[in-house]
Amino acid sequence: MPVRRSRRLLATVATATAALVLQTAVGPAPSSAVSFSPGESRPAAPPRFVPGPCPATPEQIAALSTARCGFLEVPENRAHPGRRTIRLAVAVIPATSARPAEDPVVFMAGGPGGDTFDDIPFLTASGLNRDRELIIMAQRGNRYDQPNLACPEVDRFNAKAVGLRYDARSTGRLLLRAVKECRNRLTASGGIDLSAYNTTENAADFADLRKALRIARWNVYGYSYGSNLALTYLRRHPQGIRAVALDSVTPPRVVSLPWTWSSAREGIAAVFAACAAEPRCKSRYPDLPRTLTQQVRRLEARPLTLNARPPRGGDPVKVVLDGGAIVDLLVANTVRPVDVPAAIEELAHGRPERFAQARAAGSAPAVGETAHGLIESVACSEWVPGHSASDLLKAGRRAFPGWPDTVLAQAPQLPFQKESCRVWDVPDRTRIQRVATSSAVPALIVSGTFDTKTGASWGRYAARTLSRSTTVRIPGIGHWVVPQSPCAQRVLASFLARPTAPDTGCAAGLTPKSFTISPK
C-alpha cells in the first residue's frame, strides 16, 4: 500500500523529485479554457487530445526530449458531462527500435496520486519503449494535470510527523486538520468535484485516450494501484486491449484496510523465511519473528526519540521510533529487504540507526508532488467502506498475534484513514468497484516474494478469473518488480512479443540476494 502518508501504492525504488513546474500552467487552468461556473451546464464536447509542450520536470527526463506531449481533455464527472472539463498530461515516448511494433504500451502508475512522469526513467531503463511506443498519462488530479489535487497541507504534516508518535491520537488530529484544510481549499467556491476522482473515471479516461490518439489496439502495463486500475479498465472498456501486464497486483475485489495486514504479514514472513534458508543469516539472526515482536512491543510502550540524518544528507532531524513507526517502515520497504534482519537485530541491541535514518527520510517531502486529494477520494470511496475498526483490528491480530492493539488498529501505510474519510466525505463506491475482472485477454501477472504492500499470493488470486493468464513470482523482490529484476524485464518483453506464450524460464532457480550480516 502507499508510502507513509504520501501514501502512494508506489515502489520504493522511485526517487523523490522536487518543485512543481509546468511550461504552460500548473493547477487549475483558466475557467474559460477548462471549466464553467458552478452549476452551469453546457453541451458536452467529445474528449480530445490537445498537443502541447512536455512538462518541465524538476529533474531532466531524457525520454521527454523526443516525446509528443499534450493534454487529454475529458469531463470531470461523466454523469454531468456538460459541466467542468479537466486536462490530463500525456506523453508519447517513441520506441528505440528502428522497426517498432504497431501496438504501443500504455502505462498505469501506482499510487494513486503519485507523479507518473517521475516513473518514466524506470520504465525506459526496463525496456518498455524498446520495441513499442510508450504512452504515459497522469491519472486525473495528479501532478501536471489541471486541476492538480496536491495537498501541501498534508506534505507539511508529513515533514513534522517523523518527530511524532506514529499512532498517537494527537498525531491523528494533526493529520485530520491537514486533510480538512486541503479539502476545504479544493472545494471552495463550488470548485472541484471530489467524488469524480475515482477508479471508474480513471479507467474511462484511458479508454478516451486510446480513441483520441486513434490507436486501434494497445497493451496495458500497470503496477500496484495501476494494476487495480488496469483490471477495472479491462472489465469496463475491453475494446482495443491486446494484452495486460500486472505488476504487484491489487485486485479490486479485495482491496480494503483489513487486507493490508495480510499483505504485510506475507511479505515480512517471506523475508524471515529467506533468512532462515540462508545459513549465515540464520546463524546470525536465529529468531527474527520473536525479536521483531519484542521490539514492536518495547518501542510502543517506550518510544525512542533521537536525531538522525536523512539518507540524502542535510542536518539531522528529530525522529520518534515507536512500534507503529517500525512496522510502517518495514511495510514501506524504506529499509531494504536485504537489510531488514540486520536492522531488527541492531535495534534489539541498542543500535536503531538504520530505522532512524529511514524514518528521517520522510522529513523533506517534495511539496506538491503527490496528489493527496486523489488518494483520499479513491481510498475513501473504494477501500474504506464496508469494514469496521473492529474488522481492521481483528485482521491485524490474525496477522501478528502478540503485537500491541495500538499498532494493529492502524492499517499499514494508511494510519487514521477511517477518520480521514469522515473528513473527506465522498460517496461509497464499493458496489461498483469491488468486482472481480473476468477476461480472456492474455494477461501476465508478476509478483515479488518480499512485497509487503501487495502480497505475492494475490497474483494467483487475480489469475483465477483471467483465463489466459501467466503468473510469475520473482524471489527476493519487493514492490514494483519489473524495474528491480532483469528477469522480470525479459519476461515482460517476451509477453509483449507473444502474449499467449511468454518465456518465463529465467524465473526458475532464482534466489534472493544475500542478506546483510552486521558485526556482533
Short mmCIF file of C-alpha atoms in Angstrom, two decimals:
data_model
loop_
_atom_site.label_atom_id
_atom_site.label_comp_id
_atom_site.label_asym_id
_atom_site.label_seq_id
_atom_site.Cartn_x
_atom_site.Cartn_y
_atom_site.Cartn_z
CA MET A 1 0.00 0.00 0.00
CA PRO A 2 1.04 3.62 -0.20
CA VAL A 3 4.16 5.05 1.40
CA ARG A 4 3.81 6.70 4.84
CA ARG A 5 1.34 9.48 4.47
CA SER A 6 2.28 10.39 0.93
CA ARG A 7 0.56 7.00 0.85
CA ARG A 8 1.40 6.02 -2.69
CA LEU A 9 0.95 2.45 -3.94
CA LEU A 10 4.44 3.14 -5.25
CA ALA A 11 7.77 1.37 -5.49
CA THR A 12 10.47 2.42 -3.09
CA VAL A 13 12.95 2.38 -5.98
CA ALA A 14 11.33 5.59 -7.25
CA THR A 15 13.32 8.69 -6.29
CA ALA A 16 11.66 11.79 -4.90
CA THR A 17 11.70 14.90 -7.08
CA ALA A 18 11.14 18.46 -6.00
CA ALA A 19 9.10 21.51 -7.02
CA LEU A 20 6.08 21.70 -9.23
CA VAL A 21 6.67 23.39 -12.57
CA LEU A 22 4.95 23.24 -15.93
CA GLN A 23 5.85 25.15 -19.05
CA THR A 24 2.23 26.03 -19.73
CA ALA A 25 0.37 26.27 -16.39
CA VAL A 26 0.13 24.32 -13.16
CA GLY A 27 -3.03 23.93 -11.13
CA PRO A 28 -6.50 24.79 -12.42
CA ALA A 29 -6.44 26.23 -15.91
CA PRO A 30 -8.30 29.44 -16.73
CA SER A 31 -12.03 28.88 -16.38
CA SER A 32 -12.68 29.93 -19.97
CA ALA A 33 -10.44 27.10 -21.13
CA VAL A 34 -11.35 24.13 -18.99
CA SER A 35 -14.21 24.83 -16.58
CA PHE A 36 -17.54 26.55 -16.16
CA SER A 37 -19.28 28.45 -13.40
CA PRO A 38 -20.75 26.37 -10.55
CA GLY A 39 -23.99 24.73 -11.62
CA GLU A 40 -23.59 25.87 -15.24
CA SER A 41 -24.28 23.26 -17.91
CA ARG A 42 -23.01 23.42 -21.46
CA PRO A 43 -23.05 20.95 -24.34
CA ALA A 44 -20.52 18.20 -23.75
CA ALA A 45 -17.54 18.31 -26.11
CA PRO A 46 -16.06 14.95 -27.10
CA PRO A 47 -12.80 14.04 -25.37
CA ARG A 48 -9.84 15.26 -27.37
CA PHE A 49 -6.06 15.30 -27.31
CA VAL A 50 -4.55 18.77 -27.42
CA PRO A 51 -0.84 18.85 -28.36
CA GLY A 52 1.40 20.92 -26.14
CA PRO A 53 4.85 21.12 -24.55
CA CYS A 54 6.11 18.36 -22.29
CA PRO A 55 6.20 19.14 -18.56
CA ALA A 56 9.30 20.88 -17.29
CA THR A 57 10.15 18.27 -14.68
CA PRO A 58 12.38 19.21 -11.72
CA GLU A 59 14.99 16.71 -12.87
CA GLN A 60 15.54 16.34 -16.60
CA ILE A 61 13.95 13.22 -18.10
CA ALA A 62 15.83 12.30 -21.27
CA ALA A 63 12.92 10.44 -22.86
CA LEU A 64 10.78 13.60 -22.87
CA SER A 65 13.20 15.32 -25.23
CA THR A 66 11.83 13.26 -28.14
CA ALA A 67 8.29 12.70 -26.86
CA ARG A 68 5.00 14.05 -28.18
CA CYS A 69 3.15 15.70 -25.31
CA GLY A 70 -0.10 17.42 -24.61
CA PHE A 71 -3.34 17.08 -22.69
CA LEU A 72 -6.38 14.85 -22.86
CA GLU A 73 -9.50 16.93 -22.24
CA VAL A 74 -12.37 15.00 -20.65
CA PRO A 75 -15.40 15.73 -18.46
CA GLU A 76 -14.60 15.89 -14.77
CA ASN A 77 -17.76 13.91 -13.97
CA ARG A 78 -19.20 11.85 -16.81
CA ALA A 79 -22.55 11.79 -15.02
CA HIS A 80 -22.64 15.55 -15.72
CA PRO A 81 -20.70 15.82 -18.99
CA GLY A 82 -21.77 19.39 -19.73
CA ARG A 83 -20.16 20.87 -16.65
CA ARG A 84 -16.48 21.08 -15.83
CA THR A 85 -13.72 19.82 -18.14
CA ILE A 86 -10.32 18.69 -16.88
CA ARG A 87 -6.97 18.23 -18.62
CA LEU A 88 -4.69 15.23 -18.12
CA ALA A 89 -0.99 15.43 -19.03
CA VAL A 90 0.12 12.94 -21.71
CA ALA A 91 3.46 11.94 -23.22
CA VAL A 92 4.01 9.57 -26.14
CA ILE A 93 7.60 8.32 -25.99
CA PRO A 94 8.95 6.84 -29.24
CA ALA A 95 10.36 3.34 -29.47
CA THR A 96 14.11 2.96 -29.69
CA SER A 97 13.79 0.19 -32.27
CA ALA A 98 14.08 1.11 -35.94
CA ARG A 99 11.07 -1.11 -36.69
CA PRO A 100 8.71 -0.86 -33.73
CA ALA A 101 5.53 -2.87 -33.36
CA GLU A 102 2.29 -1.12 -34.23
CA ASP A 103 0.66 -1.69 -30.83
CA PRO A 104 2.06 0.65 -28.14
CA VAL A 105 2.23 0.14 -24.38
CA VAL A 106 0.21 2.41 -22.10
CA PHE A 107 1.40 2.70 -18.51
CA MET A 108 -0.83 2.92 -15.44
CA ALA A 109 1.10 4.16 -12.43
CA GLY A 110 0.82 3.19 -8.79
CA GLY A 111 -0.44 5.37 -6.02
CA PRO A 112 -2.97 6.67 -6.62
CA GLY A 113 -1.65 10.18 -6.52
CA GLY A 114 1.97 9.67 -7.46
CA ASP A 115 3.86 11.63 -10.10
CA THR A 116 3.52 9.40 -13.18
CA PHE A 117 6.17 11.30 -15.13
CA ASP A 118 8.67 10.59 -12.36
CA ASP A 119 8.34 6.89 -13.27
CA ILE A 120 9.49 7.35 -16.87
CA PRO A 121 13.24 6.75 -16.25
CA PHE A 122 12.44 3.40 -14.57
CA LEU A 123 10.18 2.39 -17.45
CA THR A 124 12.67 3.24 -20.19
CA ALA A 125 15.54 1.61 -18.26
CA SER A 126 13.36 -1.51 -18.08
CA GLY A 127 12.94 -1.56 -21.86
CA LEU A 128 9.25 -0.63 -22.04
CA ASN A 129 9.87 1.53 -25.12
CA ARG A 130 12.40 -0.74 -26.79
CA ASP A 131 10.04 -2.22 -29.37
CA ARG A 132 6.93 -0.07 -28.93
CA GLU A 133 5.85 3.45 -28.24
CA LEU A 134 5.33 4.06 -24.53
CA ILE A 135 2.33 6.18 -23.60
CA ILE A 136 2.23 7.98 -20.24
CA MET A 137 -0.81 9.74 -18.84
CA ALA A 138 -1.06 11.28 -15.39
CA GLN A 139 -4.20 9.97 -13.70
CA ARG A 140 -6.78 12.65 -13.04
CA GLY A 141 -5.79 15.08 -10.34
CA ASN A 142 -2.11 14.21 -10.50
CA ARG A 143 0.88 16.45 -10.95
CA TYR A 144 0.86 18.39 -14.24
CA ASP A 145 -2.90 17.89 -14.60
CA GLN A 146 -5.44 20.70 -14.48
CA PRO A 147 -6.67 20.68 -11.77
CA ASN A 148 -3.97 19.19 -9.61
CA LEU A 149 -5.21 17.70 -6.33
CA ALA A 150 -1.98 18.27 -4.44
CA CYS A 151 -2.26 18.92 -0.70
CA PRO A 152 0.71 20.95 0.53
CA GLU A 153 -1.03 20.91 3.91
CA VAL A 154 -0.54 17.13 4.11
CA ASP A 155 3.03 17.36 2.81
CA ARG A 156 3.87 19.76 5.63
CA PHE A 157 2.25 17.42 8.15
CA ASN A 158 4.36 14.55 6.79
CA ALA A 159 7.53 16.51 7.37
CA LYS A 160 6.59 17.04 11.03
CA ALA A 161 5.24 13.52 11.56
CA VAL A 162 8.68 11.88 11.64
CA GLY A 163 9.18 13.57 15.03
CA LEU A 164 5.82 12.43 16.42
CA ARG A 165 4.45 9.15 17.68
CA TYR A 166 3.18 7.29 14.64
CA ASP A 167 -0.18 6.14 16.01
CA ALA A 168 -0.87 8.64 18.80
CA ARG A 169 -4.30 10.29 18.76
CA SER A 170 -2.59 13.69 18.88
CA THR A 171 -0.76 12.80 15.64
CA GLY A 172 -4.05 11.76 14.10
CA ARG A 173 -5.65 15.08 15.00
CA LEU A 174 -2.87 16.98 13.24
CA LEU A 175 -3.31 14.81 10.16
CA LEU A 176 -7.08 15.34 10.11
CA ARG A 177 -6.59 19.08 10.38
CA ALA A 178 -4.32 19.00 7.31
CA VAL A 179 -6.78 16.82 5.37
CA LYS A 180 -9.65 19.16 6.22
CA GLU A 181 -7.69 22.23 5.18
CA CYS A 182 -6.88 20.63 1.84
CA ARG A 183 -10.47 19.56 1.23
CA ASN A 184 -11.83 23.00 2.04
CA ARG A 185 -9.37 24.65 -0.32
CA LEU A 186 -10.06 22.28 -3.22
CA THR A 187 -13.83 22.59 -2.94
CA ALA A 188 -14.02 26.31 -2.16
CA SER A 189 -16.49 28.37 -4.19
CA GLY A 190 -18.10 25.41 -5.94
CA GLY A 191 -14.79 24.09 -7.24
CA ILE A 192 -13.50 20.56 -7.67
CA ASP A 193 -15.98 17.66 -7.50
CA LEU A 194 -14.00 15.26 -5.31
CA SER A 195 -16.48 12.42 -5.94
CA ALA A 196 -15.37 12.32 -9.59
CA TYR A 197 -11.78 11.35 -8.77
CA ASN A 198 -12.11 7.57 -8.65
CA THR A 199 -11.02 4.43 -10.46
CA THR A 200 -14.11 4.24 -12.68
CA GLU A 201 -13.44 7.71 -14.08
CA ASN A 202 -9.70 6.99 -14.30
CA ALA A 203 -10.44 3.90 -16.43
CA ALA A 204 -12.77 5.86 -18.70
CA ASP A 205 -10.01 8.45 -19.19
CA PHE A 206 -7.71 5.78 -20.58
CA ALA A 207 -10.45 4.48 -22.86
CA ASP A 208 -10.92 8.01 -24.18
CA LEU A 209 -7.18 8.45 -24.60
CA ARG A 210 -6.92 5.43 -26.90
CA LYS A 211 -9.69 6.82 -29.08
CA ALA A 212 -8.34 10.37 -29.05
CA LEU A 213 -4.91 9.12 -30.20
CA ARG A 214 -6.61 6.94 -32.86
CA ILE A 215 -4.93 3.75 -31.65
CA ALA A 216 -6.62 0.54 -32.80
CA ARG A 217 -5.02 -1.74 -30.20
CA TRP A 218 -2.60 -1.28 -27.38
CA ASN A 219 -1.03 -3.15 -24.49
CA VAL A 220 -1.55 -2.16 -20.85
CA TYR A 221 1.08 -2.30 -18.11
CA GLY A 222 0.10 -1.29 -14.58
CA TYR A 223 1.72 -1.75 -11.20
CA SER A 224 0.24 -1.60 -7.68
CA TYR A 225 -2.79 0.74 -7.80
CA GLY A 226 -2.15 0.81 -11.54
CA SER A 227 -2.91 -2.92 -11.65
CA ASN A 228 -6.20 -2.20 -9.86
CA LEU A 229 -6.91 0.44 -12.48
CA ALA A 230 -5.85 -1.87 -15.32
CA LEU A 231 -8.24 -4.61 -14.13
CA THR A 232 -11.05 -2.06 -13.85
CA TYR A 233 -10.24 -0.77 -17.33
CA LEU A 234 -10.20 -4.33 -18.71
CA ARG A 235 -13.57 -5.04 -17.14
CA ARG A 236 -15.32 -1.86 -18.23
CA HIS A 237 -13.55 -1.00 -21.51
CA PRO A 238 -12.15 -4.21 -23.06
CA GLN A 239 -12.19 -2.91 -26.62
CA GLY A 240 -8.78 -2.36 -28.17
CA ILE A 241 -6.79 -4.16 -25.47
CA ARG A 242 -4.27 -6.63 -26.93
CA ALA A 243 -2.65 -7.75 -23.65
CA VAL A 244 -2.47 -6.71 -19.99
CA ALA A 245 0.59 -6.94 -17.70
CA LEU A 246 0.01 -6.57 -13.97
CA ASP A 247 2.90 -5.94 -11.58
CA SER A 248 2.41 -6.17 -7.78
CA VAL A 249 -1.27 -6.77 -8.25
CA THR A 250 -4.03 -5.24 -6.11
CA PRO A 251 -7.27 -6.98 -7.14
CA PRO A 252 -10.20 -4.53 -6.91
CA ARG A 253 -12.37 -7.23 -5.34
CA VAL A 254 -10.30 -7.41 -2.14
CA VAL A 255 -8.56 -4.09 -1.54
CA SER A 256 -9.57 -2.73 1.87
CA LEU A 257 -7.97 -1.62 5.11
CA PRO A 258 -8.04 -5.13 6.71
CA TRP A 259 -6.46 -6.54 3.54
CA THR A 260 -3.31 -4.52 4.16
CA TRP A 261 -2.42 -6.65 7.17
CA SER A 262 -2.43 -9.89 5.19
CA SER A 263 -0.01 -8.47 2.64
CA ALA A 264 2.25 -7.08 5.37
CA ARG A 265 2.32 -10.48 7.06
CA GLU A 266 3.08 -12.32 3.82
CA GLY A 267 5.94 -10.06 2.78
CA ILE A 268 7.63 -9.89 6.19
CA ALA A 269 7.27 -13.66 6.68
CA ALA A 270 8.88 -14.22 3.27
CA VAL A 271 11.91 -12.12 4.27
CA PHE A 272 12.25 -14.06 7.52
CA ALA A 273 11.90 -17.42 5.73
CA ALA A 274 14.56 -16.46 3.20
CA CYS A 275 16.92 -15.51 6.03
CA ALA A 276 16.26 -18.86 7.73
CA ALA A 277 17.13 -20.62 4.46
CA GLU A 278 20.49 -18.84 4.23
CA PRO A 279 22.95 -20.43 6.73
CA ARG A 280 24.89 -17.26 7.55
CA CYS A 281 21.70 -15.25 8.05
CA LYS A 282 20.05 -17.96 10.12
CA SER A 283 23.09 -18.27 12.35
CA ARG A 284 23.42 -14.51 12.88
CA TYR A 285 19.69 -13.79 13.31
CA PRO A 286 18.19 -17.00 14.70
CA ASP A 287 14.67 -15.92 15.71
CA LEU A 288 13.59 -12.87 13.76
CA PRO A 289 9.79 -13.16 14.32
CA ARG A 290 10.24 -13.19 18.09
CA THR A 291 12.81 -10.37 18.00
CA LEU A 292 10.57 -8.18 15.87
CA THR A 293 7.59 -8.75 18.16
CA GLN A 294 9.70 -7.85 21.19
CA GLN A 295 10.91 -4.63 19.58
CA VAL A 296 7.46 -3.56 18.40
CA ARG A 297 6.08 -4.10 21.91
CA ARG A 298 9.05 -2.43 23.62
CA LEU A 299 9.01 0.68 21.44
CA GLU A 300 5.27 1.04 21.54
CA ALA A 301 5.49 1.15 25.33
CA ARG A 302 8.63 3.34 25.46
CA PRO A 303 9.33 5.14 22.17
CA LEU A 304 12.82 6.29 21.27
CA THR A 305 13.42 9.94 20.44
CA LEU A 306 16.69 10.73 18.70
CA ASN A 307 18.28 12.79 15.96
CA ALA A 308 19.05 11.20 12.61
CA ARG A 309 20.48 12.48 9.36
CA PRO A 310 18.27 11.89 6.29
CA PRO A 311 19.71 9.39 3.79
CA ARG A 312 20.20 12.11 1.18
CA GLY A 313 22.12 14.32 3.57
CA GLY A 314 21.31 17.52 5.36
CA ASP A 315 21.11 18.40 9.01
CA PRO A 316 19.94 15.77 11.49
CA VAL A 317 16.25 15.87 12.33
CA LYS A 318 14.26 14.71 15.34
CA VAL A 319 12.66 11.31 14.82
CA VAL A 320 10.46 9.17 17.04
CA LEU A 321 10.57 5.39 16.78
CA ASP A 322 7.56 3.67 18.29
CA GLY A 323 6.09 0.29 17.39
CA GLY A 324 3.84 1.71 14.69
CA ALA A 325 6.73 3.55 13.04
CA ILE A 326 8.84 0.38 12.89
CA VAL A 327 6.02 -1.52 11.20
CA ASP A 328 5.34 1.33 8.78
CA LEU A 329 9.00 1.46 7.73
CA LEU A 330 9.07 -2.29 7.13
CA VAL A 331 5.89 -2.26 5.04
CA ALA A 332 7.05 0.77 3.06
CA ASN A 333 10.33 -1.01 2.21
CA THR A 334 12.08 2.12 3.47
CA VAL A 335 14.57 -0.32 4.98
CA ARG A 336 15.79 -2.51 2.12
CA PRO A 337 14.73 -6.16 2.44
CA VAL A 338 18.36 -7.34 2.46
CA ASP A 339 18.99 -5.08 5.46
CA VAL A 340 15.85 -5.97 7.44
CA PRO A 341 17.35 -8.80 9.57
CA ALA A 342 20.37 -6.65 10.45
CA ALA A 343 18.19 -3.62 11.22
CA ILE A 344 15.96 -5.62 13.59
CA GLU A 345 18.89 -7.24 15.38
CA GLU A 346 20.73 -3.93 15.72
CA LEU A 347 17.58 -2.30 17.09
CA ALA A 348 17.32 -5.01 19.74
CA HIS A 349 20.88 -4.27 20.82
CA GLY A 350 20.54 -0.51 21.16
CA ARG A 351 21.59 0.46 17.64
CA PRO A 352 18.50 1.98 15.97
CA GLU A 353 20.39 3.91 13.30
CA ARG A 354 19.03 2.03 10.25
CA PHE A 355 15.43 2.57 11.29
CA ALA A 356 16.09 6.14 12.47
CA GLN A 357 17.67 7.14 9.19
CA ALA A 358 14.81 5.53 7.26
CA ARG A 359 12.33 7.50 9.39
CA ALA A 360 14.27 10.72 8.78
CA ALA A 361 13.85 10.24 5.02
CA GLY A 362 10.27 11.47 5.34
CA SER A 363 11.29 14.82 6.82
CA ALA A 364 11.67 16.57 3.49
CA PRO A 365 8.78 15.61 1.18
CA ALA A 366 8.58 17.33 -2.19
CA VAL A 367 5.71 19.71 -1.50
CA GLY A 368 3.07 19.41 -4.22
CA GLU A 369 4.47 16.26 -5.80
CA THR A 370 1.78 13.88 -4.56
CA ALA A 371 -1.92 14.33 -5.33
CA HIS A 372 -3.18 13.54 -1.85
CA GLY A 373 -6.65 14.57 -2.98
CA LEU A 374 -6.80 11.66 -5.43
CA ILE A 375 -5.53 9.29 -2.75
CA GLU A 376 -8.25 10.39 -0.35
CA SER A 377 -11.02 10.22 -2.94
CA VAL A 378 -10.08 6.70 -4.06
CA ALA A 379 -9.38 5.34 -0.58
CA CYS A 380 -12.49 6.84 0.96
CA SER A 381 -14.87 5.70 -1.77
CA GLU A 382 -13.36 2.31 -2.64
CA TRP A 383 -11.13 0.92 0.13
CA VAL A 384 -12.53 2.08 3.45
CA PRO A 385 -16.31 1.49 3.34
CA GLY A 386 -17.76 -1.84 4.40
CA HIS A 387 -15.30 -2.68 7.19
CA SER A 388 -15.35 -1.54 10.79
CA ALA A 389 -12.50 -0.57 13.09
CA SER A 390 -13.05 -3.92 14.77
CA ASP A 391 -12.57 -5.72 11.43
CA LEU A 392 -9.24 -3.97 10.95
CA LEU A 393 -8.06 -4.81 14.46
CA LYS A 394 -9.06 -8.47 14.07
CA ALA A 395 -7.14 -8.68 10.78
CA GLY A 396 -4.07 -7.24 12.49
CA ARG A 397 -4.31 -9.70 15.36
CA ARG A 398 -4.56 -12.62 12.92
CA ALA A 399 -1.50 -11.40 11.05
CA PHE A 400 0.68 -10.56 14.04
CA PRO A 401 -0.51 -12.17 17.30
CA GLY A 402 1.01 -10.51 20.33
CA TRP A 403 1.53 -7.10 18.81
CA PRO A 404 0.00 -4.12 20.66
CA ASP A 405 -3.53 -3.19 19.67
CA THR A 406 -2.47 0.44 19.25
CA VAL A 407 -0.27 -0.70 16.36
CA LEU A 408 -2.77 -3.14 14.87
CA ALA A 409 -5.64 -0.64 14.95
CA GLN A 410 -3.99 1.35 12.14
CA ALA A 411 -3.74 -0.06 8.62
CA PRO A 412 -0.12 -0.23 7.43
CA GLN A 413 0.65 2.85 5.32
CA LEU A 414 -2.86 4.24 5.94
CA PRO A 415 -3.00 5.43 9.57
CA PHE A 416 -6.17 7.21 10.68
CA GLN A 417 -7.69 6.55 7.28
CA LYS A 418 -11.25 5.94 8.50
CA GLU A 419 -11.14 9.24 10.37
CA SER A 420 -9.72 10.98 7.29
CA CYS A 421 -12.60 9.65 5.23
CA ARG A 422 -15.15 11.15 7.57
CA VAL A 423 -13.50 14.49 6.82
CA TRP A 424 -13.13 13.87 3.07
CA ASP A 425 -16.79 12.82 2.71
CA VAL A 426 -17.17 11.20 -0.71
CA PRO A 427 -19.82 8.61 -1.67
CA ASP A 428 -19.32 4.86 -1.15
CA ARG A 429 -18.40 3.23 -4.49
CA THR A 430 -17.59 -0.26 -3.28
CA ARG A 431 -20.57 -1.84 -5.05
CA ILE A 432 -19.21 -0.52 -8.34
CA GLN A 433 -15.53 -1.10 -7.70
CA ARG A 434 -15.16 -4.25 -5.59
CA VAL A 435 -15.79 -6.54 -8.54
CA ALA A 436 -13.59 -9.30 -9.95
CA THR A 437 -12.45 -8.93 -13.56
CA SER A 438 -13.17 -11.94 -15.77
CA SER A 439 -11.46 -11.84 -19.16
CA ALA A 440 -9.87 -13.96 -21.87
CA VAL A 441 -7.46 -11.19 -22.88
CA PRO A 442 -3.89 -12.50 -22.43
CA ALA A 443 -2.52 -11.37 -19.07
CA LEU A 444 0.84 -11.51 -17.32
CA ILE A 445 0.95 -11.23 -13.54
CA VAL A 446 4.33 -10.55 -11.92
CA SER A 447 4.80 -10.58 -8.13
CA GLY A 448 7.77 -10.19 -5.80
CA THR A 449 8.00 -12.54 -2.85
CA PHE A 450 9.19 -9.75 -0.50
CA ASP A 451 6.28 -7.44 -1.35
CA THR A 452 4.84 -6.21 1.95
CA LYS A 453 2.25 -3.92 0.31
CA THR A 454 0.60 -6.26 -2.18
CA GLY A 455 1.49 -9.79 -1.15
CA ALA A 456 2.64 -12.18 -3.87
CA SER A 457 -0.25 -14.60 -3.30
CA TRP A 458 -2.69 -12.04 -4.69
CA GLY A 459 -1.22 -12.60 -8.13
CA ARG A 460 -2.63 -16.11 -8.19
CA TYR A 461 -5.91 -14.79 -6.80
CA ALA A 462 -6.28 -12.33 -9.67
CA ALA A 463 -5.35 -15.02 -12.20
CA ARG A 464 -8.33 -17.18 -11.24
CA THR A 465 -10.69 -15.10 -13.38
CA LEU A 466 -8.21 -14.32 -16.17
CA SER A 467 -8.47 -17.44 -18.31
CA ARG A 468 -5.37 -16.77 -20.44
CA SER A 469 -3.04 -15.56 -17.73
CA THR A 470 0.56 -16.39 -16.81
CA THR A 471 1.78 -15.81 -13.24
CA VAL A 472 5.43 -15.31 -12.33
CA ARG A 473 6.92 -14.90 -8.85
CA ILE A 474 10.34 -13.28 -8.52
CA PRO A 475 12.14 -14.28 -5.28
CA GLY A 476 13.68 -11.57 -3.14
CA ILE A 477 11.99 -8.59 -4.80
CA GLY A 478 9.61 -6.20 -3.08
CA HIS A 479 7.06 -3.80 -4.53
CA TRP A 480 7.12 -2.90 -8.27
CA VAL A 481 9.04 -5.83 -9.62
CA VAL A 482 9.98 -5.03 -13.22
CA PRO A 483 12.40 -2.11 -12.60
CA GLN A 484 14.21 -4.19 -9.96
CA SER A 485 14.51 -7.52 -11.81
CA PRO A 486 16.27 -8.13 -15.14
CA CYS A 487 14.44 -11.47 -15.29
CA ALA A 488 11.05 -9.77 -14.92
CA GLN A 489 12.05 -7.35 -17.68
CA ARG A 490 12.82 -10.25 -20.01
CA VAL A 491 9.55 -11.96 -19.13
CA LEU A 492 7.58 -8.79 -19.82
CA ALA A 493 9.33 -8.24 -23.16
CA SER A 494 8.59 -11.85 -24.12
CA PHE A 495 4.95 -11.42 -23.10
CA LEU A 496 4.52 -8.29 -25.19
CA ALA A 497 6.01 -10.12 -28.18
CA ARG A 498 3.96 -13.32 -27.64
CA PRO A 499 1.14 -12.68 -25.14
CA THR A 500 -0.12 -16.26 -25.15
CA ALA A 501 3.32 -17.90 -24.85
CA PRO A 502 5.76 -15.76 -22.84
CA ASP A 503 9.16 -17.19 -21.92
CA THR A 504 9.29 -17.36 -18.11
CA GLY A 505 12.29 -19.67 -17.90
CA CYS A 506 14.61 -17.16 -16.24
CA ALA A 507 12.48 -17.20 -13.08
CA ALA A 508 13.26 -20.85 -12.41
CA GLY A 509 16.01 -21.21 -9.83
CA LEU A 510 16.20 -17.55 -8.88
CA THR A 511 17.10 -16.91 -5.25
CA PRO A 512 17.10 -13.74 -3.15
CA LYS A 513 20.27 -11.70 -2.77
CA SER A 514 22.38 -12.43 0.28
CA PHE A 515 21.32 -10.62 3.43
CA THR A 516 23.46 -8.03 5.17
CA ILE A 517 25.41 -9.58 8.05
CA SER A 518 26.27 -6.99 10.66
CA PRO A 519 29.18 -7.49 13.05
CA LYS A 520 28.36 -8.60 16.60
#
